[in-house]
Short mmCIF file of C-alpha atoms and ligand atoms in Angstrom, two decimals:
data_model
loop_
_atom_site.label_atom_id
_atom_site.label_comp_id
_atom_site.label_asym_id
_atom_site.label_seq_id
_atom_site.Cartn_x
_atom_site.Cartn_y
_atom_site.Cartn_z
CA UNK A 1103 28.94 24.60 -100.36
CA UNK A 1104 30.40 27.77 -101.85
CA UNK A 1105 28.23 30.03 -103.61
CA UNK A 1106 30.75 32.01 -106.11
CA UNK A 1107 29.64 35.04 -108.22
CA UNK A 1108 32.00 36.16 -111.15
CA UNK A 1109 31.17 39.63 -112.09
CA UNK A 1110 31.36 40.98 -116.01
CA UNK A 1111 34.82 41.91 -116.04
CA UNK A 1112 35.44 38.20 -114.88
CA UNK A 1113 33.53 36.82 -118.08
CA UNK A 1114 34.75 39.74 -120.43
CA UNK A 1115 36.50 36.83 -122.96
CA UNK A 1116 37.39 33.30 -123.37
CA UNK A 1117 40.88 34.24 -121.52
CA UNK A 1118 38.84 35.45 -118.46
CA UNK A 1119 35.78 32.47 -118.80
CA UNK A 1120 39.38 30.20 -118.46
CA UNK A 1121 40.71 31.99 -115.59
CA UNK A 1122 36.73 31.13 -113.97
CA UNK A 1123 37.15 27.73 -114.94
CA UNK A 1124 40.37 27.01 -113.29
CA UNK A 1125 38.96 28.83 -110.13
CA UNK A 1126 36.20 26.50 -109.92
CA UNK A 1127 37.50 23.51 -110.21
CA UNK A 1128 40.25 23.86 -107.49
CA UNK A 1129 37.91 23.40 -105.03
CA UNK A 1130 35.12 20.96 -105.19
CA UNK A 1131 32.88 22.97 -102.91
CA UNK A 1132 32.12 25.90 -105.59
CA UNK A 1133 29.25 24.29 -106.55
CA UNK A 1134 26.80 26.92 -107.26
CA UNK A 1135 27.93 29.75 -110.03
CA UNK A 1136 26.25 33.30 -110.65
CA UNK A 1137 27.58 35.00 -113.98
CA UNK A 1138 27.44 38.48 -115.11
CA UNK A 1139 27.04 39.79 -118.77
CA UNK A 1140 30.10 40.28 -120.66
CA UNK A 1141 31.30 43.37 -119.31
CA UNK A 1142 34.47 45.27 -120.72
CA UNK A 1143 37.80 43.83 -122.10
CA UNK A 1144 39.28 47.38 -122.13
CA UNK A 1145 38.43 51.05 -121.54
CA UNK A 1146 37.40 51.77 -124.90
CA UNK A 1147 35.15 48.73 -125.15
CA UNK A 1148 31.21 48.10 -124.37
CA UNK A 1149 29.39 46.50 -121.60
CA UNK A 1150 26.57 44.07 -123.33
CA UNK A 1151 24.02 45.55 -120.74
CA UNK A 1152 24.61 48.59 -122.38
CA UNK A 1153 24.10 47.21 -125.69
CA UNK A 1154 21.06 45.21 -124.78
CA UNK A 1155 19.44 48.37 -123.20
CA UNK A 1156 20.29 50.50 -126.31
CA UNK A 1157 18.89 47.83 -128.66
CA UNK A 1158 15.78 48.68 -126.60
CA UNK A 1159 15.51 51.88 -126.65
CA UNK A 1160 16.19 51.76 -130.74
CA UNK A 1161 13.58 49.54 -130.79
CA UNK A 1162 11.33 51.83 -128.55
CA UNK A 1163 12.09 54.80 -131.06
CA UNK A 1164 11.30 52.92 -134.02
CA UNK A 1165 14.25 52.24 -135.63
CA UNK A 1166 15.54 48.39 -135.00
CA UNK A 1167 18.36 47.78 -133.56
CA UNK A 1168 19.95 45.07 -136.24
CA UNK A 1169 23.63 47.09 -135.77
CA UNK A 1170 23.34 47.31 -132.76
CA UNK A 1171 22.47 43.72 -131.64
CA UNK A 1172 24.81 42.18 -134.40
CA UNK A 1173 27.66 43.56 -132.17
CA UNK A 1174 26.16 41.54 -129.52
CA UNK A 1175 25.98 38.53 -131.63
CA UNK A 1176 29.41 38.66 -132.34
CA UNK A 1177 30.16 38.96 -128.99
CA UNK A 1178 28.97 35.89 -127.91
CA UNK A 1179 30.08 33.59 -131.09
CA UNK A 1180 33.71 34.93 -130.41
CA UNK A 1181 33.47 33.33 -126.78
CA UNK A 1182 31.50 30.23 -127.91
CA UNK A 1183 34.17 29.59 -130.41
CA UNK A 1184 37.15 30.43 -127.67
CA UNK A 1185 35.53 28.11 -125.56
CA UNK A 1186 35.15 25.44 -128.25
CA UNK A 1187 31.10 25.29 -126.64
CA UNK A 1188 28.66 24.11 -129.86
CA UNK A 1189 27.32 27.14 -131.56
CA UNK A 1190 24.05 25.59 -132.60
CA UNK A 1191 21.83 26.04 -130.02
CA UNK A 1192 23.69 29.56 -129.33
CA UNK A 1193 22.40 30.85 -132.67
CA UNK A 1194 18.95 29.72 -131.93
CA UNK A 1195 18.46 31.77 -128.78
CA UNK A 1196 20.28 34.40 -130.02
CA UNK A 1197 17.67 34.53 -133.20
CA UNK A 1198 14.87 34.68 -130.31
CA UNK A 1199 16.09 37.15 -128.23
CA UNK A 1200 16.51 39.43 -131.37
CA UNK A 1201 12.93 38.51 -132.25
CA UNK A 1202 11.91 39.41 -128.62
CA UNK A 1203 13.64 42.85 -128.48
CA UNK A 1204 12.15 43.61 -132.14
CA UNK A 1205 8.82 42.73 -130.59
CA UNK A 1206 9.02 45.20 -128.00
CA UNK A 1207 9.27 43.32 -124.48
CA UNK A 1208 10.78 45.82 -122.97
CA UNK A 1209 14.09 47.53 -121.08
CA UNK A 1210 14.14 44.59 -118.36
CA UNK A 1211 13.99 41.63 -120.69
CA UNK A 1212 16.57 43.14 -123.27
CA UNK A 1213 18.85 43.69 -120.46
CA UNK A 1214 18.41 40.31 -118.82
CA UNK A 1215 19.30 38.60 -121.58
CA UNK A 1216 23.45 39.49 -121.21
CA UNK A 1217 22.94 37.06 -118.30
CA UNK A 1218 20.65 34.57 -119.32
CA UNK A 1219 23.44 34.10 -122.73
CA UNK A 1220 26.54 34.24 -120.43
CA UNK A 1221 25.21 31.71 -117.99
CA UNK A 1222 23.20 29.49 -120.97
CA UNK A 1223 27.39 29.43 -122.61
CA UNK A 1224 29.31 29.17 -119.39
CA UNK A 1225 27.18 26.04 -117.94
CA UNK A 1226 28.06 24.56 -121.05
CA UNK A 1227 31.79 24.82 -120.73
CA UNK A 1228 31.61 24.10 -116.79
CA UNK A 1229 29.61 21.03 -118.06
CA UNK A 1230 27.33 22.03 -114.96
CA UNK A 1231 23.37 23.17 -114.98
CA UNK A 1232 21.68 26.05 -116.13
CA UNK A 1233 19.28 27.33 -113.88
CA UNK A 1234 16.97 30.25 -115.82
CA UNK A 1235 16.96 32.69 -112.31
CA UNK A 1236 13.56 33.41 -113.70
CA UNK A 1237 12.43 29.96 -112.77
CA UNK A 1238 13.17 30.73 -109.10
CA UNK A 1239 13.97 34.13 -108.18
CA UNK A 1240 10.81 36.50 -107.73
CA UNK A 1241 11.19 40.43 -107.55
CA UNK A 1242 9.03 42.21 -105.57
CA UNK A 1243 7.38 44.89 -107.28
CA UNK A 1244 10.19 47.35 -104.99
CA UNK A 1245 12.60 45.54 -105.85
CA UNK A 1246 12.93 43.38 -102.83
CA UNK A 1247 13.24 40.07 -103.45
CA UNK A 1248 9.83 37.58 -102.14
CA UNK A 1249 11.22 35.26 -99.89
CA UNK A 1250 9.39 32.38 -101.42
CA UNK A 1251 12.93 32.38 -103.89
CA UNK A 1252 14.93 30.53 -101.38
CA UNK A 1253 12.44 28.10 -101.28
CA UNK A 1254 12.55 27.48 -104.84
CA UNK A 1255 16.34 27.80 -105.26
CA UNK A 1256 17.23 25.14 -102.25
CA UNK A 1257 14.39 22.98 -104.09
CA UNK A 1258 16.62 23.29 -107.53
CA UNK A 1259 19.99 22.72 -106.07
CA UNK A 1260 19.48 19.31 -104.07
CA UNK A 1261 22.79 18.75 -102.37
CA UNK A 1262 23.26 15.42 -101.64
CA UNK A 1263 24.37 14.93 -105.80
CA UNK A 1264 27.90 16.81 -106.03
CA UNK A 1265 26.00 18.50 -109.05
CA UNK A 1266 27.03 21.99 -110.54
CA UNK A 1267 24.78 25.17 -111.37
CA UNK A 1268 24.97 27.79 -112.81
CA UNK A 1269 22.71 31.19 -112.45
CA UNK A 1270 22.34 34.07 -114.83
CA UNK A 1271 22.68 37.59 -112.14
CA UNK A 1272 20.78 40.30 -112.23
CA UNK A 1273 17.30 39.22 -113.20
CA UNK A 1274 14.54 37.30 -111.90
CA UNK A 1275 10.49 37.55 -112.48
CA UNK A 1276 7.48 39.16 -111.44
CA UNK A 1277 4.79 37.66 -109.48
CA UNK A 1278 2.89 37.50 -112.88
CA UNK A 1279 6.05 35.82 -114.29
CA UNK A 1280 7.30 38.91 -116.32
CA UNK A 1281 11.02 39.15 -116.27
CA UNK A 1282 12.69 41.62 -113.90
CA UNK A 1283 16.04 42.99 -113.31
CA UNK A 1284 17.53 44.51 -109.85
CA UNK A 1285 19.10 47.95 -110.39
CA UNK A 1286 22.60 48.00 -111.87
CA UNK A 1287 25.50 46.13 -111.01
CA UNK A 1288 22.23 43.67 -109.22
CA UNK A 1289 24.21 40.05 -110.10
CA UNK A 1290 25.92 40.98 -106.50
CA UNK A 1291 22.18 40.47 -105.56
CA UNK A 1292 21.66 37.10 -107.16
CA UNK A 1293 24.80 35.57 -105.68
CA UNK A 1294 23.54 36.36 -102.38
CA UNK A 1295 19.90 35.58 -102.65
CA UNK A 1296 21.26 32.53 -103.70
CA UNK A 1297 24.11 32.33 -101.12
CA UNK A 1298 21.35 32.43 -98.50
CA UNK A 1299 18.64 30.13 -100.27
CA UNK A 1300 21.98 27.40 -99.60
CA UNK A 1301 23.09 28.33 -96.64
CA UNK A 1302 26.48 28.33 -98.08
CA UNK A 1303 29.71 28.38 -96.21
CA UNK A 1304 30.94 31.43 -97.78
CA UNK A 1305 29.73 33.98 -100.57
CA UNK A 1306 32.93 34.57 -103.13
CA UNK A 1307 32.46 37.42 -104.80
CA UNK A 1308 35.17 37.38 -107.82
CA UNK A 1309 35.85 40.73 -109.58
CA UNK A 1310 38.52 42.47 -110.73
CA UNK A 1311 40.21 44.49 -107.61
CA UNK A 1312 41.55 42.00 -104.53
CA UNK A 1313 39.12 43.34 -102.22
CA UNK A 1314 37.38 46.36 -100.77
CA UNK A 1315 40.20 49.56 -100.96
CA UNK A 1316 40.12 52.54 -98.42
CA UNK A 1317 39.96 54.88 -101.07
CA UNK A 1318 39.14 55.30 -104.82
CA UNK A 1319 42.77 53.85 -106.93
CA UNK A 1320 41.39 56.54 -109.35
CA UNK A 1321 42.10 58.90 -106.59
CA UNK A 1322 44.02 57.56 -104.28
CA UNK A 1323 47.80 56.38 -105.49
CA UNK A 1324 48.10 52.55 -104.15
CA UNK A 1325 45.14 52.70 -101.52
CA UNK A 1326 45.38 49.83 -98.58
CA UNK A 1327 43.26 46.98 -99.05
CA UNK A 1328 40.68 46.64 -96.40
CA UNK A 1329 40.95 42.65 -95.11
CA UNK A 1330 37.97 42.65 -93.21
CA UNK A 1331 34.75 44.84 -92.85
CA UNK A 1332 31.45 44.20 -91.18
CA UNK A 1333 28.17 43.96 -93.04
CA UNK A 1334 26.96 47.40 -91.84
CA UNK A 1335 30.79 48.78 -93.01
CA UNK A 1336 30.24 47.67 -96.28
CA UNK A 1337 26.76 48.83 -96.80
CA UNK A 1338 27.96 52.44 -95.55
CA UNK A 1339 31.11 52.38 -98.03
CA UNK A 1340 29.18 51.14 -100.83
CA UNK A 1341 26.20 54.22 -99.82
CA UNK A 1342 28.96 56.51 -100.19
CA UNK A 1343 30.20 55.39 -103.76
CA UNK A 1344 32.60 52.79 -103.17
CA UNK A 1345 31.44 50.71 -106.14
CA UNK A 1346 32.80 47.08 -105.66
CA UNK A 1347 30.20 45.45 -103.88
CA UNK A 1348 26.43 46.65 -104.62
CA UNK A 1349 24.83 47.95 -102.15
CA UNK A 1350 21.67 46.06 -101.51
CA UNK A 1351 23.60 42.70 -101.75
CA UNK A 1352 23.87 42.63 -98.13
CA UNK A 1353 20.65 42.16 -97.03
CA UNK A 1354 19.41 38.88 -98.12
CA UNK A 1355 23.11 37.12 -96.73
CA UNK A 1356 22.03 39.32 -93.37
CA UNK A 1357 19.63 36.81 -91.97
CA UNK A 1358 21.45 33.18 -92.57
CA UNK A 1359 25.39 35.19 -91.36
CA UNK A 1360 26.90 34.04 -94.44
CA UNK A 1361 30.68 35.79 -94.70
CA UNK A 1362 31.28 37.29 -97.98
CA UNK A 1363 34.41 37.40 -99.45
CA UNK A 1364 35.68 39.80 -102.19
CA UNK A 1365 38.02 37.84 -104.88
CA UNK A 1366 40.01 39.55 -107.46
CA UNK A 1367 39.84 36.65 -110.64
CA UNK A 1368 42.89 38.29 -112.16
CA UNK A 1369 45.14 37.56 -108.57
CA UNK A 1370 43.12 34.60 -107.40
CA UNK A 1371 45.90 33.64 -104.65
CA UNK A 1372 45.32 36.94 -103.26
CA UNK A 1373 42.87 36.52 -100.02
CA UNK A 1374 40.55 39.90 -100.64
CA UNK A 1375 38.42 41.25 -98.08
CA UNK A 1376 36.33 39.18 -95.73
CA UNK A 1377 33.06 40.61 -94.95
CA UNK A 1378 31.70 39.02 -91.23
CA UNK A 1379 27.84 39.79 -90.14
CA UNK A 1380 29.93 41.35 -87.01
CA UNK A 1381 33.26 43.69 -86.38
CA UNK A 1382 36.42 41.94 -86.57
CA UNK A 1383 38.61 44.04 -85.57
CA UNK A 1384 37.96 47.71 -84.38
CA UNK A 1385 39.75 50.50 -86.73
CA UNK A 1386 39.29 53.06 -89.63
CA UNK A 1387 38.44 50.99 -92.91
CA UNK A 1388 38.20 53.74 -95.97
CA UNK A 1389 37.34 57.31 -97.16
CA UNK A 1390 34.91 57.63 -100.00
CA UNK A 1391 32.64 60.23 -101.40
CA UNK A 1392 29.60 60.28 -103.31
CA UNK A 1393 28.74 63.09 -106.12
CA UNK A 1394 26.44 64.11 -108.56
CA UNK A 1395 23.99 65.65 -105.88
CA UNK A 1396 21.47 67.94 -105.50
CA UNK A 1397 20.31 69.82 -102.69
CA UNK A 1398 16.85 71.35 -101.40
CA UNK A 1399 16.24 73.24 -98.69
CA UNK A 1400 12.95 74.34 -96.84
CA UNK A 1401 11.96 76.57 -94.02
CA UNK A 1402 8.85 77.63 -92.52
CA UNK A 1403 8.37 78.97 -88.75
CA UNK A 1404 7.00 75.84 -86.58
CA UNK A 1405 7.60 72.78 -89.61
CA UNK A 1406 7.20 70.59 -87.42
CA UNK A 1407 3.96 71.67 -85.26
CA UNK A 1408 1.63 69.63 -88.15
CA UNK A 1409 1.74 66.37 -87.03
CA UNK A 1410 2.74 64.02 -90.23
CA UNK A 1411 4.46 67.22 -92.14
CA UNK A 1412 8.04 65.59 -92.97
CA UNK A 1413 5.60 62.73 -94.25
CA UNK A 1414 3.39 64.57 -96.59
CA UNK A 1415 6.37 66.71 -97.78
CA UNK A 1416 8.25 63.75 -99.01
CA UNK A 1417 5.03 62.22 -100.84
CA UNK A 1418 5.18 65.22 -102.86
CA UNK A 1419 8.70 65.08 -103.28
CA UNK A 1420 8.19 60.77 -104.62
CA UNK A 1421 5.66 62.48 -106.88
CA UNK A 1422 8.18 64.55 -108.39
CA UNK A 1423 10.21 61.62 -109.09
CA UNK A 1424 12.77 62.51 -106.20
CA UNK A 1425 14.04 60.26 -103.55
CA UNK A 1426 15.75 61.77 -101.31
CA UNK A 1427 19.27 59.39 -99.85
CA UNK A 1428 20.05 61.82 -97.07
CA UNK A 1429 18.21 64.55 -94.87
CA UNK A 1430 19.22 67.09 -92.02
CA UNK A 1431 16.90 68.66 -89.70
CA UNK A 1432 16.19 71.94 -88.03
CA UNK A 1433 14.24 73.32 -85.69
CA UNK A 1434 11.98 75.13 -88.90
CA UNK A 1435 14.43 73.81 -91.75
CA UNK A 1436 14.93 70.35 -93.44
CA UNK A 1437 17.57 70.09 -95.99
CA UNK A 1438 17.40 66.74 -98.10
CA UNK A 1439 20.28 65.48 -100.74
CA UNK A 1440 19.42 63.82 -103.81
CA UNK A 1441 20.97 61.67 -106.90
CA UNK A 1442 20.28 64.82 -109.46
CA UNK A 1443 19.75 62.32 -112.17
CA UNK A 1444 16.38 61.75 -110.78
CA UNK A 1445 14.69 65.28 -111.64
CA UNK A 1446 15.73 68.21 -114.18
CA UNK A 1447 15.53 71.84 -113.82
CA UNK A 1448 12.04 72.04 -114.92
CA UNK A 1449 10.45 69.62 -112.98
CA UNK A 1450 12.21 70.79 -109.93
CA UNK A 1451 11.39 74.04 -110.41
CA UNK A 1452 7.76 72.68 -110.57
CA UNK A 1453 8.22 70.95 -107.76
CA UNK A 1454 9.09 73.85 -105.56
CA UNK A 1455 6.06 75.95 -106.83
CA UNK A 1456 4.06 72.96 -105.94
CA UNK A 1457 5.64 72.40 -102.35
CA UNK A 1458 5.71 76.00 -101.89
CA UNK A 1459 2.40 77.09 -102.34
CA UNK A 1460 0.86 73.74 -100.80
CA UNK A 1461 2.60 73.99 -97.64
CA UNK A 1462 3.09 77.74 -97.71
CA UNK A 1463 6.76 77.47 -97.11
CA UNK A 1464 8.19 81.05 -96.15
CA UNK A 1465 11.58 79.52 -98.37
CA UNK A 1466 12.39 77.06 -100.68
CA UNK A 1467 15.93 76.64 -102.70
CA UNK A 1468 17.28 73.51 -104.86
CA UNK A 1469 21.30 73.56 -105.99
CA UNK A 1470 22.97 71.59 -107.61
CA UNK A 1471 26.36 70.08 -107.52
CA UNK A 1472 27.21 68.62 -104.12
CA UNK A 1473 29.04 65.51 -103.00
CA UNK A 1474 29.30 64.24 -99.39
CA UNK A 1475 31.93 62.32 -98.05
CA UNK A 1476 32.08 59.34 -95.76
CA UNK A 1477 34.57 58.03 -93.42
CA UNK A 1478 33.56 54.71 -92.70
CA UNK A 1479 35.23 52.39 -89.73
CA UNK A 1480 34.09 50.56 -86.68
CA UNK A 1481 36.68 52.77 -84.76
CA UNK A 1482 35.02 56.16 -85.48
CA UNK A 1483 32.67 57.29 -82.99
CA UNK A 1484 35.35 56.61 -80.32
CA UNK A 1485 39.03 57.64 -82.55
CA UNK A 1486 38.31 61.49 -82.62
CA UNK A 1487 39.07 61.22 -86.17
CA UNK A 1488 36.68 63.22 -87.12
CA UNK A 1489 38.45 66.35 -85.64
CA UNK A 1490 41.27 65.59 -88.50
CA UNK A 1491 39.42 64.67 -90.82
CA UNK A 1492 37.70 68.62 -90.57
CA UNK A 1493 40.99 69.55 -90.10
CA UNK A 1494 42.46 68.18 -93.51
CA UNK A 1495 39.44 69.41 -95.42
CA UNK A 1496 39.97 72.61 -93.66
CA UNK A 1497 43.68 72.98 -94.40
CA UNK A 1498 42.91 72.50 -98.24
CA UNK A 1499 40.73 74.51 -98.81
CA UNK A 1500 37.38 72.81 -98.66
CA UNK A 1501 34.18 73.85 -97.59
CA UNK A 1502 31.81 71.92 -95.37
CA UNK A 1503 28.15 72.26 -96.05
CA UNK A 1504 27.51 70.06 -92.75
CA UNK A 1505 29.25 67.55 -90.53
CA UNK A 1506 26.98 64.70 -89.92
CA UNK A 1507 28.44 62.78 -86.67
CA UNK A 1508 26.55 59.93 -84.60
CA UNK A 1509 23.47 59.15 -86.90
CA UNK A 1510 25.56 55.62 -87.58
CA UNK A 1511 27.70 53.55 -85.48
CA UNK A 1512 29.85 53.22 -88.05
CA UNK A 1513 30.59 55.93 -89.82
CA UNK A 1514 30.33 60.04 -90.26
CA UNK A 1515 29.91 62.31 -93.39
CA UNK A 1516 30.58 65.49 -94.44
CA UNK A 1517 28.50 67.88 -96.96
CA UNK A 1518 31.22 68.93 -99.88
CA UNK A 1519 30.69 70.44 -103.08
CA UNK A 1520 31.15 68.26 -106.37
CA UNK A 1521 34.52 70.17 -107.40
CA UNK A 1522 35.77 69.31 -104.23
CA UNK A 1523 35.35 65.26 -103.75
CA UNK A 1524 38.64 64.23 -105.15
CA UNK A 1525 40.44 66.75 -103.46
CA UNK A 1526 38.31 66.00 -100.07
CA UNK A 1527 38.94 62.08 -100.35
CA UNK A 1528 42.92 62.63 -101.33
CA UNK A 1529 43.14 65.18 -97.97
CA UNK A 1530 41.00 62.87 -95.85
CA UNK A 1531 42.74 59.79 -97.21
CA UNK A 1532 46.60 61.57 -96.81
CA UNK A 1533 45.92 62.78 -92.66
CA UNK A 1534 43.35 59.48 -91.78
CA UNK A 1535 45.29 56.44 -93.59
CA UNK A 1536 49.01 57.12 -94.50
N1 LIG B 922 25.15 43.26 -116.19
C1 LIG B 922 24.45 44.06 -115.24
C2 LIG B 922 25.00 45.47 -115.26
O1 LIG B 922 25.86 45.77 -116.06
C3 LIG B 922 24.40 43.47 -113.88
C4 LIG B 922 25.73 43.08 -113.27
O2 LIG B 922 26.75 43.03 -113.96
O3 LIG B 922 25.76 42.83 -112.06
O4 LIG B 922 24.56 46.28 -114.51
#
């Protein structure tokens, strides 16, 4: 069985939903399908999450979001048409979901429903069976998915009947059976929790780039492809921006070994990258970096002499709304990097008063604007690379807030500042990969 997840770029149109359709049927295996919303058909255009969240928020303001969810509508009747799929029952749930959003059921519902109508219209046109991810796929309230899903999703999908399915991504319930989404860009999620509830032969992951790049094509003129990664490779090069595969996809595959592999829908003869629960092959696979950081930094003589400081410091700091995705310690310092979407000035500067005076810190900064670059590769505690890789930053003109060099197996990171990350992954990119 091969579990294959088409991301929104994939189901953009009818032209793309075609190009799905032909992928599917030449091989019989692809039996279970996970579909994205609509995503966009060009640069200028809009994602229908987007949409569906700002219908929600109009709605959450007051105003309704008729304009707003008529674009939607349209959306969706243009590709039923394309796809010659009856519009009937189409107009039905679309008249529902409107009715829903007016109602006030909130961001995660709204959202969901890009899915729900792209799976609910692509089942149709497969002639395969919808399967409402609510039905089967619970979210923990941390987002972690309850492992009774895999239960319920092998249940669904019997396979001794060469049946077809097909999933919305992205969304599943609570325990209470409220719908949930993952975090953005969470259908990645979906095909693998359901990759793993099947024990499928292989996870495709169809998009709209052949595969996992060492660098940014924004960035980097005509970056390699990468043909093969590990699972703990792609996890770090996703952590440090790369945005192809999300993130937190990886773990649920992690258990059953399933290989992964990245599939661009637009090249479909092209083999993408293979993603293997071990190393394939030991070498340097990519150079990304990660912006739009903040940074605080504490000090106080003997930090750590408390027992359980580091501890109570960060429950203030997940108070304040701030998680922090990397830390450095000293011997009377800790220095802690954060997405700065996640606090503004003022409630930082609250926050400092507040860890300040409760800990009596002797110091206590936050800044803005840093980035910090990875170099991610199975080869890189033992290539030295790391010594060129300071040296390119070095020779442009770059500044390194910190070098951080065996916390991973598999990969090292420097501390830049914002300005600097294209520069810093062009350098990097030139002196490690050409
Ligand atoms: N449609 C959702 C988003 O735009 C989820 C996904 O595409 O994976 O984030």
């Amino acid at each position: 069985m091969i579990v294959a997840k088409f991301g929104g770029s994939s189901v953009a149109d009818t032209r793309q939903i075609e190009k799905v359709k032909a992928i599917i049927e030449a091989d019989k295996d692809r039996r279970a399908i996970i579909v994205s919303a609509p995503g966009k058909r060009n640069r200028e255009d809009q994602k229908i999450t987007d949409l569906l969240y700002k219908c929600n928020e109009e709605v959450q303001k007051g105003f309704g979001c008729k304009d707003t969810f008529s674009i939607i509508e349209e959306r969706f009747l243009e590709i039923a048409d394309g796809l010659k799929v009856e519009k009937k029952a189409l107009i039905a749930e679309l008249d529902e979901i409107r009715r829903n959003i007016d109602a006030g059921l909130g961001a995660d519902y709204a959202a969901s429903r890009g899915e729900y109508l792209s799976a609910f219209l692509i089942s149709q046109y497969l002639g395969f069976e919808f399967v409402d991810s609510s039905t089967c796929i619970i979210i923990n309230q941390d987002g972690t998915v309850n492992p009774f899903s895999y239960e319920q999703i092998s249940r669904i999908v019997d396979d001794s009947d060469n049946k077809g399915f097909v999933f919305p991504g992205f969304y599943g319930s609570t325990e209470s059976g409220n719908i949930k989404t993952f975090t953005r860009g969470g259908s990645d999620i979906t095909g693998s929790v359901v990759a793993r509830a099947l024990n499928a032969d292989i996870y495709e992951n169809w998009t709209d780039v052949s595969g996992f790049l060492s660098a940014d094509p924004r960035i980097v003129d005509n970056p390699r492809t990468i043909d093969s990664l590990s699972y703990n490779e792609v996890r770090e090069l996703s952590d440090y921006g790369a945005s192809v595969f999300h993130e937190e996809a990886i773990a649920p595959v992690m258990k059953a070994g399933v290989p992964i592999n990245i599939r661009n829908t637009n090249r479909p003869d092209d083999k993408g990258t293979i993603i293997t629960p071990d190393v394939k092959e030991m070498k340097l696979a990519g150079v990304s970096a990660r912006g739009n950081l903040s940074r605080i930094k504490l000090r106080k003589l003997m930090l750590f002499k408390k027992h359980g400081m580091r501890h109570a410091l960060l429950t203030m700091l997940h108070i304040f709304g701030v998680r922090p995705s990397f830390s450095l310690y000293g011997i009377d310092s800790i220095v802690w990097f954060f997405d700065s979407t996640m606090a503004n000035d003022s409630v930082l500067s609250a926050m400092c008063d507040r860890l300040k005076s409760e800990f009596e810190l002797d110091e206590i900064s936050v800044d803005r604007g840093h980035a910090i670059l990875g170099i991610v590769g199975s080869s890189v505690l033992d290539d030295g690379s790391y010594i060129k890789a300071a040296e390119a930053l070095r020779q442009s003109n770059i500044g390194i807030s910190f070098l951080n060099y065996g916390a991973s197996d598999v990969s090292y990171a420097f501390g830049i500042r914002e300005e600097d990350r294209e520069k810093a992954v062009r350098a990097v990119y030139d002196k490690l990969f050409k």
